Amino acid sequence: EKAGFEHFMMKEIHEQPKAVQDTLNSVIKDGRIDFEAVGITEDEIKGFEQIYIVACGSAWHVGMAAQYVLEDMADISVRVELASEFRYRKMSLNPKALMIVVSQSGETADTLAALRLAKEKGITTMAIVNVVGSSIAREADKVFYTLAGPEISVATTKAYSAQLAAMYCLAVQFAKVRGKITEEQYGYYIAELLTIPEKIQKILEDKERLQWFAAKYANASDVFFVGRGIDYAVCLEGSLKLKEISYIHSEAYAAGELKHGTISLIEQGTLVIGVLTQNELYEKTISNMLECKSRGAYLMGMTTYGNYEIEDQVNFAVYVPKVDEHFMASLAVIPLQLLGYYVSVAKGLDVDKPRNLAKSVTVE
Ligand code: M6R
């Protein structure tokens, strides 16, 4: 049942090219995005004044990454909220908004409650959900199924990747329908999206390097993940993967925030992992990382092939292929999933069933 892998998590990590491919193929037909199955019309897409994205855990991290893509590409205001906060908060909600809830299981109690709340207020709801027939799938006005297949490991990997793919399709289609991108850009973005599966595959073929690094850092007590923009969203997910299955304390910081407090935690040998996939932000993030290095930090830096100057700046460099920068989270997350996995294995922990956690959180 684990298809020759030692754990479900590693099996599911390897199923990501297919999960992304299947999800993209479900809406991309002849080089165009078709949302008939999702049930959302062009008129509806044109009419939304605001998007709310509400979810928990890794699904919330998908929202954090998607907000940058949606706002930049489709020029629509996006607000991302944790479901457990959203539901108890008096927010002034725009009735002409689209609320997107994201959930693998479709049964997360807080996400479901947030969905019901939005419906009560007459807001159009859409679920990005993996389990067919789940409560969230049944109750949302529109359903965009991620085709990741059953996910067993508590730590999500392929569902996260499929959710990101779904979000990208929404962003590209919103941008096109709302007149924010040309026909040519539309074709370019769709072509870029379709390259993601093979690029994930390529990263997976290089996984031994991460295994070596994980063994070296398995005894770390604290790890800091830093990045800006989409890279910050990837850091949130990388940090959760690590702490969830390896029990190492870790935190994700928007790189510019380090000097507002966190840098006082940097000591000799503290591991700082930087994600640097966004060209315009590269210099800013690397300079924050170097400030940590001069205080004793050991730096791992992840960037795209070609940025080889990073070798002179960090102690350990990891490269991922390039895709249009809006979609980089899909590639940058893979080495971080592998890192979490290998640290957990190196420590002899129960990778698929970490302590105190359940696959689906159906209580508040
Ligand atoms: O089933 P859901 O996507 O609604 O679950 C949300 C979170 O509980 C989930 O993403 C959790 O954070 C994962 N264990 C992270 O790996």
mmCIF file of C-alpha atoms and ligand atoms in Angstrom:
data_model
loop_
_atom_site.group_PDB
_atom_site.id
_atom_site.type_symbol
_atom_site.label_atom_id
_atom_site.label_comp_id
_atom_site.label_asym_id
_atom_site.label_seq_id
_atom_site.Cartn_x
_atom_site.Cartn_y
_atom_site.Cartn_z
ATOM 1 C CA GLU A 1 0.000 0.000 0.000
ATOM 2 C CA LYS A 2 3.013 2.289 0.445
ATOM 3 C CA ALA A 3 4.135 1.403 -3.071
ATOM 4 C CA GLY A 4 7.652 0.495 -1.938
ATOM 5 C CA PHE A 5 8.161 3.626 0.175
ATOM 6 C CA GLU A 6 8.926 3.391 3.859
ATOM 7 C CA HIS A 7 6.239 5.903 4.819
ATOM 8 C CA PHE A 8 3.042 7.301 3.368
ATOM 9 C CA MET A 9 4.527 10.766 3.545
ATOM 10 C CA MET A 10 7.337 9.890 1.138
ATOM 11 C CA LYS A 11 4.897 8.105 -1.145
ATOM 12 C CA GLU A 12 2.669 11.185 -1.150
ATOM 13 C CA ILE A 13 5.611 13.514 -1.734
ATOM 14 C CA HIS A 14 6.310 11.476 -4.871
ATOM 15 C CA GLU A 15 2.695 11.625 -5.941
ATOM 16 C CA GLN A 16 2.849 15.407 -6.210
ATOM 17 C CA PRO A 17 3.627 15.668 -9.923
ATOM 18 C CA LYS A 18 0.515 13.621 -10.609
ATOM 19 C CA ALA A 19 -1.641 15.445 -8.047
ATOM 20 C CA VAL A 20 -0.744 18.784 -9.628
ATOM 21 C CA GLN A 21 -1.080 17.470 -13.175
ATOM 22 C CA ASP A 22 -4.498 15.956 -12.529
ATOM 23 C CA THR A 23 -5.758 19.094 -10.810
ATOM 24 C CA LEU A 24 -4.547 21.323 -13.647
ATOM 25 C CA ASN A 25 -5.937 18.966 -16.274
ATOM 26 C CA SER A 26 -9.339 19.046 -14.620
ATOM 27 C CA VAL A 27 -9.792 22.693 -15.636
ATOM 28 C CA ILE A 28 -7.317 23.318 -18.467
ATOM 29 C CA LYS A 29 -8.799 22.291 -21.803
ATOM 30 C CA ASP A 30 -7.061 23.045 -25.112
ATOM 31 C CA GLY A 31 -4.845 25.659 -23.533
ATOM 32 C CA ARG A 32 -7.696 27.509 -21.806
ATOM 33 C CA ILE A 33 -9.147 27.391 -18.328
ATOM 34 C CA ASP A 34 -12.699 26.131 -18.175
ATOM 35 C CA PHE A 35 -14.563 26.477 -14.882
ATOM 36 C CA GLU A 36 -17.769 24.826 -15.952
ATOM 37 C CA ALA A 37 -17.220 21.945 -13.539
ATOM 38 C CA VAL A 38 -16.516 24.394 -10.712
ATOM 39 C CA GLY A 39 -19.756 26.167 -11.534
ATOM 40 C CA ILE A 40 -18.456 29.719 -11.658
ATOM 41 C CA THR A 41 -19.402 31.960 -14.572
ATOM 42 C CA GLU A 42 -17.497 34.813 -16.215
ATOM 43 C CA ASP A 43 -20.115 37.285 -15.050
ATOM 44 C CA GLU A 44 -19.634 36.153 -11.478
ATOM 45 C CA ILE A 45 -15.862 36.429 -11.816
ATOM 46 C CA LYS A 46 -16.254 39.989 -13.099
ATOM 47 C CA GLY A 47 -18.595 40.973 -10.268
ATOM 48 C CA PHE A 48 -16.602 40.074 -7.143
ATOM 49 C CA GLU A 49 -15.230 43.068 -5.271
ATOM 50 C CA GLN A 50 -13.172 41.181 -2.743
ATOM 51 C CA ILE A 51 -11.849 37.710 -2.012
ATOM 52 C CA TYR A 52 -11.647 36.155 1.445
ATOM 53 C CA ILE A 53 -9.588 33.010 1.829
ATOM 54 C CA VAL A 54 -10.280 31.082 5.015
ATOM 55 C CA ALA A 55 -8.607 27.850 6.143
ATOM 56 C CA CYS A 56 -6.471 26.187 8.828
ATOM 57 C CA GLY A 57 -2.896 24.929 8.976
ATOM 58 C CA SER A 58 -1.268 24.150 5.648
ATOM 59 C CA ALA A 59 -4.445 25.061 3.783
ATOM 60 C CA TRP A 60 -4.119 28.530 5.315
ATOM 61 C CA HIS A 61 -0.534 28.616 4.050
ATOM 62 C CA VAL A 62 -1.893 27.970 0.561
ATOM 63 C CA GLY A 63 -4.073 31.036 1.056
ATOM 64 C CA MET A 64 -1.056 33.042 2.196
ATOM 65 C CA ALA A 65 0.783 32.184 -1.021
ATOM 66 C CA ALA A 66 -2.289 32.619 -3.216
ATOM 67 C CA GLN A 67 -3.002 36.138 -1.991
ATOM 68 C CA TYR A 68 0.217 37.387 -3.576
ATOM 69 C CA VAL A 69 -0.628 35.707 -6.869
ATOM 70 C CA LEU A 70 -4.256 36.812 -6.978
ATOM 71 C CA GLU A 71 -3.532 40.396 -6.004
ATOM 72 C CA ASP A 72 -0.607 40.795 -8.356
ATOM 73 C CA MET A 73 -2.101 39.033 -11.356
ATOM 74 C CA ALA A 74 -5.813 39.768 -11.070
ATOM 75 C CA ASP A 75 -5.576 43.046 -9.145
ATOM 76 C CA ILE A 76 -8.298 42.098 -6.675
ATOM 77 C CA SER A 77 -8.167 42.691 -2.941
ATOM 78 C CA VAL A 78 -7.588 39.469 -1.012
ATOM 79 C CA ARG A 79 -7.809 38.900 2.704
ATOM 80 C CA VAL A 80 -6.572 35.646 4.218
ATOM 81 C CA GLU A 81 -7.923 34.538 7.588
ATOM 82 C CA LEU A 82 -7.468 31.595 9.897
ATOM 83 C CA ALA A 83 -10.840 29.874 10.160
ATOM 84 C CA SER A 84 -10.599 29.698 13.948
ATOM 85 C CA GLU A 85 -10.192 33.484 14.070
ATOM 86 C CA PHE A 86 -12.599 34.396 11.307
ATOM 87 C CA ARG A 87 -15.539 32.703 12.936
ATOM 88 C CA TYR A 88 -15.269 34.540 16.246
ATOM 89 C CA ARG A 89 -14.481 37.929 14.910
ATOM 90 C CA LYS A 90 -16.803 40.747 14.025
ATOM 91 C CA MET A 91 -15.627 41.623 10.559
ATOM 92 C CA SER A 92 -17.236 44.027 8.200
ATOM 93 C CA LEU A 93 -17.751 41.680 5.292
ATOM 94 C CA ASN A 94 -18.335 42.797 1.737
ATOM 95 C CA PRO A 95 -21.506 41.035 0.487
ATOM 96 C CA LYS A 96 -20.108 41.129 -3.059
ATOM 97 C CA ALA A 97 -17.113 39.056 -2.031
ATOM 98 C CA LEU A 98 -16.133 35.538 -2.927
ATOM 99 C CA MET A 99 -15.140 33.460 0.045
ATOM 100 C CA ILE A 100 -12.783 30.600 -0.758
ATOM 101 C CA VAL A 101 -12.390 27.932 1.894
ATOM 102 C CA VAL A 102 -9.503 25.523 1.458
ATOM 103 C CA SER A 103 -9.495 22.073 3.020
ATOM 104 C CA GLN A 104 -8.042 18.681 2.227
ATOM 105 C CA SER A 105 -10.461 16.684 4.360
ATOM 106 C CA GLY A 106 -13.483 18.904 3.898
ATOM 107 C CA GLU A 107 -14.309 18.211 7.540
ATOM 108 C CA THR A 108 -12.234 20.718 9.511
ATOM 109 C CA ALA A 109 -14.651 22.088 12.121
ATOM 110 C CA ASP A 110 -13.517 25.715 12.106
ATOM 111 C CA THR A 111 -13.355 25.901 8.313
ATOM 112 C CA LEU A 112 -16.832 24.439 8.006
ATOM 113 C CA ALA A 113 -18.166 26.901 10.601
ATOM 114 C CA ALA A 114 -16.572 29.815 8.725
ATOM 115 C CA LEU A 115 -18.162 28.613 5.495
ATOM 116 C CA ARG A 116 -21.604 28.467 7.134
ATOM 117 C CA LEU A 117 -21.139 31.926 8.562
ATOM 118 C CA ALA A 118 -20.326 33.405 5.164
ATOM 119 C CA LYS A 119 -23.320 31.675 3.611
ATOM 120 C CA GLU A 120 -25.593 33.112 6.287
ATOM 121 C CA LYS A 121 -24.352 36.556 5.309
ATOM 122 C CA GLY A 122 -25.195 35.896 1.672
ATOM 123 C CA ILE A 123 -21.602 35.750 0.485
ATOM 124 C CA THR A 124 -20.812 33.446 -2.452
ATOM 125 C CA THR A 125 -18.654 30.551 -1.259
ATOM 126 C CA MET A 126 -16.235 28.297 -3.054
ATOM 127 C CA ALA A 127 -14.482 25.259 -1.615
ATOM 128 C CA ILE A 128 -11.097 24.017 -2.769
ATOM 129 C CA VAL A 129 -11.400 20.560 -1.325
ATOM 130 C CA ASN A 130 -9.931 17.092 -1.824
ATOM 131 C CA VAL A 131 -12.524 14.732 -0.407
ATOM 132 C CA VAL A 132 -15.553 14.236 -2.632
ATOM 133 C CA GLY A 133 -18.823 14.398 -0.737
ATOM 134 C CA SER A 134 -17.248 15.853 2.415
ATOM 135 C CA SER A 135 -19.235 18.361 4.492
ATOM 136 C CA ILE A 136 -17.426 21.371 3.049
ATOM 137 C CA ALA A 137 -17.843 20.052 -0.502
ATOM 138 C CA ARG A 138 -21.553 19.542 0.069
ATOM 139 C CA GLU A 139 -22.219 22.938 1.600
ATOM 140 C CA ALA A 140 -20.172 25.318 -0.544
ATOM 141 C CA ASP A 141 -21.873 27.075 -3.482
ATOM 142 C CA LYS A 142 -19.017 26.182 -5.842
ATOM 143 C CA VAL A 143 -16.569 23.312 -5.565
ATOM 144 C CA PHE A 144 -13.117 23.119 -7.086
ATOM 145 C CA TYR A 145 -11.905 19.597 -6.392
ATOM 146 C CA THR A 146 -8.202 19.007 -5.971
ATOM 147 C CA LEU A 147 -7.409 15.651 -7.512
ATOM 148 C CA ALA A 148 -4.672 14.609 -5.095
ATOM 149 C CA GLY A 149 -6.237 11.256 -4.215
ATOM 150 C CA PRO A 150 -6.417 9.974 -0.629
ATOM 151 C CA GLU A 151 -3.812 11.485 1.678
ATOM 152 C CA ILE A 152 -2.904 9.291 4.657
ATOM 153 C CA SER A 153 0.091 10.985 6.258
ATOM 154 C CA VAL A 154 -0.885 13.568 8.870
ATOM 155 C CA ALA A 155 1.605 15.992 7.353
ATOM 156 C CA THR A 156 0.031 17.189 4.150
ATOM 157 C CA THR A 157 2.120 17.342 0.989
ATOM 158 C CA LYS A 158 0.273 16.442 -2.184
ATOM 159 C CA ALA A 159 -2.996 18.055 -1.092
ATOM 160 C CA TYR A 160 -1.115 21.300 -0.376
ATOM 161 C CA SER A 161 0.467 21.179 -3.839
ATOM 162 C CA ALA A 162 -2.832 20.473 -5.539
ATOM 163 C CA GLN A 163 -4.496 23.338 -3.623
ATOM 164 C CA LEU A 164 -1.804 25.718 -4.838
ATOM 165 C CA ALA A 165 -2.394 24.551 -8.408
ATOM 166 C CA ALA A 166 -6.115 25.227 -8.038
ATOM 167 C CA MET A 167 -5.406 28.712 -6.701
ATOM 168 C CA TYR A 168 -3.126 29.494 -9.631
ATOM 169 C CA CYS A 169 -5.876 28.517 -12.071
ATOM 170 C CA LEU A 170 -8.259 30.854 -10.273
ATOM 171 C CA ALA A 171 -5.731 33.683 -10.372
ATOM 172 C CA VAL A 172 -5.004 33.279 -14.090
ATOM 173 C CA GLN A 173 -8.683 33.029 -14.979
ATOM 174 C CA PHE A 174 -9.669 35.978 -12.797
ATOM 175 C CA ALA A 175 -6.874 38.030 -14.371
ATOM 176 C CA LYS A 176 -8.039 37.142 -17.887
ATOM 177 C CA VAL A 177 -11.763 37.577 -17.371
ATOM 178 C CA ARG A 178 -11.291 40.854 -15.492
ATOM 179 C CA GLY A 179 -9.120 42.187 -18.303
ATOM 180 C CA LYS A 180 -5.874 42.410 -16.342
ATOM 181 C CA ILE A 181 -3.749 40.282 -18.677
ATOM 182 C CA THR A 182 -3.528 39.976 -22.456
ATOM 183 C CA GLU A 183 -4.369 36.883 -24.468
ATOM 184 C CA GLU A 184 -0.647 36.356 -24.903
ATOM 185 C CA GLN A 185 0.059 36.519 -21.162
ATOM 186 C CA TYR A 186 -2.846 34.157 -20.576
ATOM 187 C CA GLY A 187 -1.300 31.578 -22.889
ATOM 188 C CA TYR A 188 2.098 32.095 -21.271
ATOM 189 C CA TYR A 189 0.786 31.569 -17.709
ATOM 190 C CA ILE A 190 -1.104 28.437 -18.665
ATOM 191 C CA ALA A 191 1.948 27.019 -20.419
ATOM 192 C CA GLU A 192 4.056 27.790 -17.336
ATOM 193 C CA LEU A 193 1.521 26.076 -15.070
ATOM 194 C CA LEU A 194 1.744 22.929 -17.151
ATOM 195 C CA THR A 195 5.525 22.727 -16.580
ATOM 196 C CA ILE A 196 5.178 22.482 -12.783
ATOM 197 C CA PRO A 197 4.717 18.676 -12.547
ATOM 198 C CA GLU A 198 7.923 17.822 -14.425
ATOM 199 C CA LYS A 199 9.866 20.418 -12.418
ATOM 200 C CA ILE A 200 8.658 18.922 -9.136
ATOM 201 C CA GLN A 201 9.787 15.561 -10.488
ATOM 202 C CA LYS A 202 13.229 16.968 -11.161
ATOM 203 C CA ILE A 203 13.550 18.254 -7.574
ATOM 204 C CA LEU A 204 12.570 14.830 -6.244
ATOM 205 C CA GLU A 205 15.372 13.223 -8.242
ATOM 206 C CA ASP A 206 17.867 15.334 -6.289
ATOM 207 C CA LYS A 207 16.586 14.440 -2.841
ATOM 208 C CA GLU A 208 19.747 12.773 -1.419
ATOM 209 C CA ARG A 209 21.373 16.143 -0.829
ATOM 210 C CA LEU A 210 18.563 17.048 1.564
ATOM 211 C CA GLN A 211 18.905 13.699 3.303
ATOM 212 C CA TRP A 212 22.552 14.409 4.022
ATOM 213 C CA PHE A 213 21.752 17.887 5.311
ATOM 214 C CA ALA A 214 18.872 16.626 7.470
ATOM 215 C CA ALA A 215 21.120 14.082 9.195
ATOM 216 C CA LYS A 216 23.554 16.876 10.017
ATOM 217 C CA TYR A 217 20.852 19.092 11.545
ATOM 218 C CA ALA A 218 18.625 16.477 13.161
ATOM 219 C CA ASN A 219 19.690 17.608 16.622
ATOM 220 C CA ALA A 220 18.958 21.289 16.113
ATOM 221 C CA SER A 221 16.760 22.816 18.788
ATOM 222 C CA ASP A 222 15.536 25.856 16.848
ATOM 223 C CA VAL A 223 15.280 26.622 13.163
ATOM 224 C CA PHE A 224 14.261 29.914 11.557
ATOM 225 C CA PHE A 225 12.783 30.129 8.077
ATOM 226 C CA VAL A 226 12.961 33.516 6.400
ATOM 227 C CA GLY A 227 11.671 34.938 3.144
ATOM 228 C CA ARG A 228 9.664 37.766 1.654
ATOM 229 C CA GLY A 229 6.380 37.725 -0.251
ATOM 230 C CA ILE A 230 5.589 34.334 -1.754
ATOM 231 C CA ASP A 231 8.818 33.038 -0.223
ATOM 232 C CA TYR A 232 7.520 33.992 3.207
ATOM 233 C CA ALA A 233 4.389 31.930 2.556
ATOM 234 C CA VAL A 234 6.621 28.978 1.625
ATOM 235 C CA CYS A 235 8.530 29.505 4.875
ATOM 236 C CA LEU A 236 5.311 29.168 6.867
ATOM 237 C CA GLU A 237 4.710 25.780 5.291
ATOM 238 C CA GLY A 238 8.342 24.634 5.587
ATOM 239 C CA SER A 239 8.381 25.551 9.243
ATOM 240 C CA LEU A 240 5.133 23.700 9.963
ATOM 241 C CA LYS A 241 6.361 20.596 8.133
ATOM 242 C CA LEU A 242 9.523 20.554 10.229
ATOM 243 C CA LYS A 243 7.938 21.105 13.630
ATOM 244 C CA GLU A 244 4.991 18.817 12.989
ATOM 245 C CA ILE A 245 6.963 15.659 12.268
ATOM 246 C CA SER A 246 10.452 16.297 13.663
ATOM 247 C CA TYR A 247 9.474 18.095 16.897
ATOM 248 C CA ILE A 248 12.106 20.763 16.336
ATOM 249 C CA HIS A 249 11.002 24.217 17.346
ATOM 250 C CA SER A 250 10.877 26.350 14.232
ATOM 251 C CA GLU A 251 9.444 29.643 13.157
ATOM 252 C CA ALA A 252 8.832 31.398 9.890
ATOM 253 C CA TYR A 253 9.561 35.089 9.643
ATOM 254 C CA ALA A 254 9.068 37.677 6.998
ATOM 255 C CA ALA A 255 12.776 38.425 6.562
ATOM 256 C CA GLY A 256 12.367 42.135 7.238
ATOM 257 C CA GLU A 257 10.940 41.371 10.674
ATOM 258 C CA LEU A 258 14.098 39.695 11.991
ATOM 259 C CA LYS A 259 15.569 42.918 13.220
ATOM 260 C CA HIS A 260 12.379 43.770 15.053
ATOM 261 C CA GLY A 261 13.006 41.116 17.663
ATOM 262 C CA THR A 262 13.824 37.632 16.456
ATOM 263 C CA ILE A 263 17.453 38.264 15.656
ATOM 264 C CA SER A 264 18.166 38.254 19.390
ATOM 265 C CA LEU A 265 17.592 34.483 19.279
ATOM 266 C CA ILE A 266 20.424 33.868 16.831
ATOM 267 C CA GLU A 267 23.394 32.140 18.434
ATOM 268 C CA GLN A 268 26.481 30.321 17.257
ATOM 269 C CA GLY A 269 25.279 27.532 14.972
ATOM 270 C CA THR A 270 21.545 28.444 14.835
ATOM 271 C CA LEU A 271 20.137 27.208 11.537
ATOM 272 C CA VAL A 272 18.526 29.890 9.377
ATOM 273 C CA ILE A 273 16.854 28.711 6.177
ATOM 274 C CA GLY A 274 16.213 31.377 3.575
ATOM 275 C CA VAL A 275 13.878 31.013 0.606
ATOM 276 C CA LEU A 276 14.939 33.271 -2.269
ATOM 277 C CA THR A 277 12.958 32.591 -5.412
ATOM 278 C CA GLN A 278 11.751 36.127 -6.133
ATOM 279 C CA ASN A 279 14.356 38.060 -8.061
ATOM 280 C CA GLU A 280 13.363 41.515 -6.889
ATOM 281 C CA LEU A 281 13.521 40.481 -3.244
ATOM 282 C CA TYR A 282 16.733 38.457 -3.432
ATOM 283 C CA GLU A 283 19.140 41.182 -2.279
ATOM 284 C CA LYS A 284 16.882 42.239 0.576
ATOM 285 C CA THR A 285 16.467 38.737 1.954
ATOM 286 C CA ILE A 286 20.095 37.729 1.549
ATOM 287 C CA SER A 287 21.223 40.815 3.424
ATOM 288 C CA ASN A 288 18.909 39.870 6.330
ATOM 289 C CA MET A 289 20.406 36.386 6.262
ATOM 290 C CA LEU A 290 23.952 37.722 6.287
ATOM 291 C CA GLU A 291 23.091 39.743 9.375
ATOM 292 C CA CYS A 292 22.235 36.423 11.027
ATOM 293 C CA LYS A 293 25.426 34.829 9.725
ATOM 294 C CA SER A 294 27.571 37.544 11.249
ATOM 295 C CA ARG A 295 25.948 36.652 14.586
ATOM 296 C CA GLY A 296 26.910 33.011 14.217
ATOM 297 C CA ALA A 297 24.014 31.525 12.218
ATOM 298 C CA TYR A 298 24.541 28.663 9.787
ATOM 299 C CA LEU A 299 22.742 29.515 6.549
ATOM 300 C CA MET A 300 20.874 27.290 4.159
ATOM 301 C CA GLY A 301 19.683 29.227 1.125
ATOM 302 C CA MET A 302 17.260 28.024 -1.505
ATOM 303 C CA THR A 303 17.095 29.728 -4.859
ATOM 304 C CA THR A 304 16.696 28.918 -8.549
ATOM 305 C CA TYR A 305 19.361 27.369 -10.807
ATOM 306 C CA GLY A 306 21.550 30.103 -12.192
ATOM 307 C CA ASN A 307 21.795 32.187 -9.002
ATOM 308 C CA TYR A 308 25.134 30.585 -8.205
ATOM 309 C CA GLU A 309 26.481 33.663 -6.421
ATOM 310 C CA ILE A 310 24.558 32.334 -3.427
ATOM 311 C CA GLU A 311 27.419 29.853 -2.904
ATOM 312 C CA ASP A 312 29.555 32.740 -1.624
ATOM 313 C CA GLN A 313 26.873 33.884 0.775
ATOM 314 C CA VAL A 314 25.369 30.809 2.437
ATOM 315 C CA ASN A 315 26.838 27.656 3.955
ATOM 316 C CA PHE A 316 24.551 25.258 2.110
ATOM 317 C CA ALA A 317 22.788 26.061 -1.154
ATOM 318 C CA VAL A 318 19.772 24.278 -2.606
ATOM 319 C CA TYR A 319 18.551 24.946 -6.149
ATOM 320 C CA VAL A 320 15.161 24.458 -7.720
ATOM 321 C CA PRO A 321 14.169 24.914 -11.375
ATOM 322 C CA LYS A 322 12.622 28.166 -12.534
ATOM 323 C CA VAL A 323 8.987 28.695 -13.330
ATOM 324 C CA ASP A 324 7.156 32.024 -13.608
ATOM 325 C CA GLU A 325 7.774 33.658 -10.215
ATOM 326 C CA HIS A 326 4.082 33.702 -9.281
ATOM 327 C CA PHE A 327 4.172 29.894 -9.183
ATOM 328 C CA MET A 328 7.501 29.382 -7.395
ATOM 329 C CA ALA A 329 5.886 28.209 -4.135
ATOM 330 C CA SER A 330 5.041 24.927 -5.854
ATOM 331 C CA LEU A 331 8.719 24.201 -6.396
ATOM 332 C CA ALA A 332 10.271 25.812 -3.322
ATOM 333 C CA VAL A 333 8.093 23.836 -0.932
ATOM 334 C CA ILE A 334 9.405 20.459 -2.122
ATOM 335 C CA PRO A 335 12.921 20.605 -0.591
ATOM 336 C CA LEU A 336 11.350 21.796 2.674
ATOM 337 C CA GLN A 337 8.939 18.850 2.748
ATOM 338 C CA LEU A 338 11.912 16.553 2.148
ATOM 339 C CA LEU A 339 13.873 18.235 4.911
ATOM 340 C CA GLY A 340 11.068 17.734 7.431
ATOM 341 C CA TYR A 341 10.705 14.143 6.341
ATOM 342 C CA TYR A 342 14.388 13.266 6.543
ATOM 343 C CA VAL A 343 14.867 14.938 9.932
ATOM 344 C CA SER A 344 11.929 12.962 11.293
ATOM 345 C CA VAL A 345 13.386 9.716 9.914
ATOM 346 C CA ALA A 346 16.863 10.560 11.237
ATOM 347 C CA LYS A 347 15.352 11.027 14.689
ATOM 348 C CA GLY A 348 13.477 7.730 14.439
ATOM 349 C CA LEU A 349 10.074 9.373 14.880
ATOM 350 C CA ASP A 350 6.664 8.232 13.686
ATOM 351 C CA VAL A 351 6.641 10.221 10.439
ATOM 352 C CA ASP A 352 3.101 9.473 9.331
ATOM 353 C CA LYS A 353 1.485 9.788 12.752
ATOM 354 C CA PRO A 354 3.182 12.519 14.755
ATOM 355 C CA ARG A 355 2.295 12.755 18.431
ATOM 356 C CA ASN A 356 -0.768 14.748 19.525
ATOM 357 C CA LEU A 357 -2.020 15.311 15.980
ATOM 358 C CA ALA A 358 -4.964 13.983 13.967
ATOM 359 C CA LYS A 359 -5.318 13.935 10.200
ATOM 360 C CA SER A 360 -8.585 15.724 10.323
ATOM 361 C CA VAL A 361 -9.453 18.221 13.073
ATOM 362 C CA THR A 362 -13.199 17.856 13.493
ATOM 363 C CA VAL A 363 -13.312 19.508 16.921
ATOM 364 C CA GLU A 364 -12.978 23.240 17.548
HETATM 365 O O1 M6R B 1 -8.237 18.934 6.102
HETATM 366 P P1 M6R B 1 -7.784 20.361 6.145
HETATM 367 O O2 M6R B 1 -7.023 20.754 4.924
HETATM 368 O O3 M6R B 1 -8.893 21.322 6.431
HETATM 369 O O4 M6R B 1 -6.760 20.442 7.364
HETATM 370 C C1 M6R B 1 -6.194 21.643 7.754
HETATM 371 C C2 M6R B 1 -5.036 21.424 8.694
HETATM 372 O O5 M6R B 1 -5.447 20.684 9.819
HETATM 373 C C3 M6R B 1 -3.864 20.702 8.020
HETATM 374 O O6 M6R B 1 -3.424 21.363 6.890
HETATM 375 C C4 M6R B 1 -2.700 20.528 9.005
HETATM 376 O O7 M6R B 1 -2.129 21.770 9.292
HETATM 377 C C5 M6R B 1 -1.672 19.549 8.411
HETATM 378 N N1 M6R B 1 -1.433 18.476 9.328
HETATM 379 C C6 M6R B 1 -0.359 20.169 8.074
HETATM 380 O O8 M6R B 1 0.533 19.238 7.555
#
